[in-house]
XYZ file of C-alpha atoms in Angstrom:
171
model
C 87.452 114.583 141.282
C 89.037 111.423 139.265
C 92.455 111.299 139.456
C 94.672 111.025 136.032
C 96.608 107.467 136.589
C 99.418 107.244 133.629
C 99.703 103.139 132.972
C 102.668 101.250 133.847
C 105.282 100.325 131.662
C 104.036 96.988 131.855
C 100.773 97.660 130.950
C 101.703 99.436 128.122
C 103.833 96.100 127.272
C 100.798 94.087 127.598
C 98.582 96.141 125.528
C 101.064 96.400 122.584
C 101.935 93.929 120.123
C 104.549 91.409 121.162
C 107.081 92.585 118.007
C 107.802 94.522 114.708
C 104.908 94.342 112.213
C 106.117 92.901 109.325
C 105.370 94.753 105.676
C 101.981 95.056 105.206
C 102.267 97.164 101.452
C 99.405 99.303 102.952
C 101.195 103.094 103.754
C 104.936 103.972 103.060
C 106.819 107.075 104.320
C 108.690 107.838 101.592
C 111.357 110.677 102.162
C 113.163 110.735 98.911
C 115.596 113.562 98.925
C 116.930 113.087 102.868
C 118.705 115.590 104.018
C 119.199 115.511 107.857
C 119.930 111.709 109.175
C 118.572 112.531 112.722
C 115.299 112.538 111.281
C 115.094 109.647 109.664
C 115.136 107.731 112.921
C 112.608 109.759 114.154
C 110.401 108.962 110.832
C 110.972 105.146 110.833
C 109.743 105.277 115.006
C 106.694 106.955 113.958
C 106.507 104.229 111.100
C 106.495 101.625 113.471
C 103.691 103.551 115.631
C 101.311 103.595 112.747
C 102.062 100.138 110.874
C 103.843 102.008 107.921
C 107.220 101.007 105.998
C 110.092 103.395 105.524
C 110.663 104.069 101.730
C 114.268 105.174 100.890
C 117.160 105.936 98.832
C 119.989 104.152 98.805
C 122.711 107.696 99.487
C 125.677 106.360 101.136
C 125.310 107.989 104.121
C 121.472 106.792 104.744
C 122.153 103.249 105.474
C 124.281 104.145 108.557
C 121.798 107.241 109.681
C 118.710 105.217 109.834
C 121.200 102.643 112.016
C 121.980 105.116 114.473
C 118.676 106.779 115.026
C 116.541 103.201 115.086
C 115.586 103.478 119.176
C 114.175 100.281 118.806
C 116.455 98.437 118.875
C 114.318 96.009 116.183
C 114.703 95.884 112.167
C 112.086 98.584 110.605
C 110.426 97.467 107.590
C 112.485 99.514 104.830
C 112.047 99.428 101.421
C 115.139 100.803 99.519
C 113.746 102.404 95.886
C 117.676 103.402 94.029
C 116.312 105.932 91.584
C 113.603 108.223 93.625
C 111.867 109.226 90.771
C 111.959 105.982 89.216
C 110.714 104.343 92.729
C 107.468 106.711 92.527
C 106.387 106.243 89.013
C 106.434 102.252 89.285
C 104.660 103.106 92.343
C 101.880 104.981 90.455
C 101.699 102.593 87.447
C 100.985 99.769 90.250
C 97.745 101.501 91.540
C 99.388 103.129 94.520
C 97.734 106.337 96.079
C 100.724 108.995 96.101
C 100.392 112.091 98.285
C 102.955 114.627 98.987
C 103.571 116.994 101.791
C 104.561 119.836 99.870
C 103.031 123.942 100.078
C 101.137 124.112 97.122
C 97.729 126.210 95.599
C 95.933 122.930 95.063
C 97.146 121.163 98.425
C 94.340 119.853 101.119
C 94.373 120.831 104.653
C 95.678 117.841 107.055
C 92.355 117.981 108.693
C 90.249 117.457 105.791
C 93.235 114.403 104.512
C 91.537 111.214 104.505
C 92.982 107.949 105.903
C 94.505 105.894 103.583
C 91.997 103.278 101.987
C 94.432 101.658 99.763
C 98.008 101.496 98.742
C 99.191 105.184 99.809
C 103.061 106.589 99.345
C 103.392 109.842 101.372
C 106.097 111.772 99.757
C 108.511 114.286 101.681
C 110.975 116.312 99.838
C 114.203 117.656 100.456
C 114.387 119.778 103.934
C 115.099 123.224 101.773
C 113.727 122.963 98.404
C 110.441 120.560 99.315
C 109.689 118.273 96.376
C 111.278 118.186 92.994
C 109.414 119.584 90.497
C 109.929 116.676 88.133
C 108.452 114.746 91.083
C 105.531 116.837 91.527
C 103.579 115.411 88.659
C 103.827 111.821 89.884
C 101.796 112.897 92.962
C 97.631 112.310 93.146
C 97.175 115.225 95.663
C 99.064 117.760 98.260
C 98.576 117.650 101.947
C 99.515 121.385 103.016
C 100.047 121.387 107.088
C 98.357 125.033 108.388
C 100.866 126.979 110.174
C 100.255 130.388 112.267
C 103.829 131.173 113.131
C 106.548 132.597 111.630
C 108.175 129.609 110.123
C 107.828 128.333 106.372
C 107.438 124.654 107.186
C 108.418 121.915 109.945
C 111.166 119.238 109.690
C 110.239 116.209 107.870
C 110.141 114.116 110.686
C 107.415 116.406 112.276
C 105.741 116.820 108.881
C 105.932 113.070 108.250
C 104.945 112.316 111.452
C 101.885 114.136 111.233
C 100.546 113.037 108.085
C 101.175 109.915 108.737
C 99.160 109.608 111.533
C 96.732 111.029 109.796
C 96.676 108.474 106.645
C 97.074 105.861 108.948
C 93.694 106.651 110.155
C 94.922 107.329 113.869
C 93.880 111.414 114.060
């Protein structure tokens, strides 16, 4: 029987690239209507995982939340929009993909989600109420994420995380 060997740290160093990527205007996280700063920092490590910039809004708080939860210790590659809804339309009128994670009857399943092929903004709404509904007709298409349990949705760091992965090609 093969034994399982886990790679060294070092390895791991070796395999990875040497720093940050810089902004590669390919996939953007974009939650708009934050509500929890812990995940935020979760979010923007995820970003870095997958090669995607951090889309946010300049609340006062923000700023100093995505600080405190950056583990990396490097700069993320964060694009600050000011006016959410105005963010995502200029967005849209420059040719950019724009996909929501949000429970609705048209929504796709995250398995049947392509990867991103161009310019793609993944929108997450606000931890209780989801997306705006003034912000729903900005979006292309709904990724839906299937869920057996009891609960009506994940966090938006999980959510994020997910799709994101996804887009970026990765599951």
């Amino acid at each position: 029987m093969t034994a399982i060997r886990a790679r060294t740290p070092a390895e791991l160093r070796r395999s990875r690239r040497p720093r940050g990527h810089s902004c590669w205007d390919h996939l953007y996280a974009a939650p708009l209507w934050p509500l929890h700063g812990a995940n935020l920092g979760t979010l923007a490590r995820t970003c870095d995982a997958v090669g995607a910039c951090l889309a946010l809004p300049r609340f006062p708080w923000v700023p100093e939340a995505l600080a405190r939860g950056n583990t990396l210790r490097r700069p993320l590659c964060v694009h600050w929009t000011g006016d959410p809804l105005g963010w995502l339309a200029r967005q849209r009128e420059g040719g950019a993909h724009i996909v929501g994670v949000e429970l609705a009857d048209e929504a796709v399943r995250l398995a049947d989600l392509p990867a991103a092929r161009r310019r793609t903004v993944m929108v997450l709404g606000h931890e209780q109420q989801g997306i705006p509904p003034e912000a729903l007709d900005l979006l292309d298409t709904c990724v839906e994420i299937p869920m057996i349990g009891t609960g009506a949705s994940l966090n938006v760091a999980v959510a994020g995380s997910l799709a994101l992965y996804r887009l970026a090609g990765l599951l």
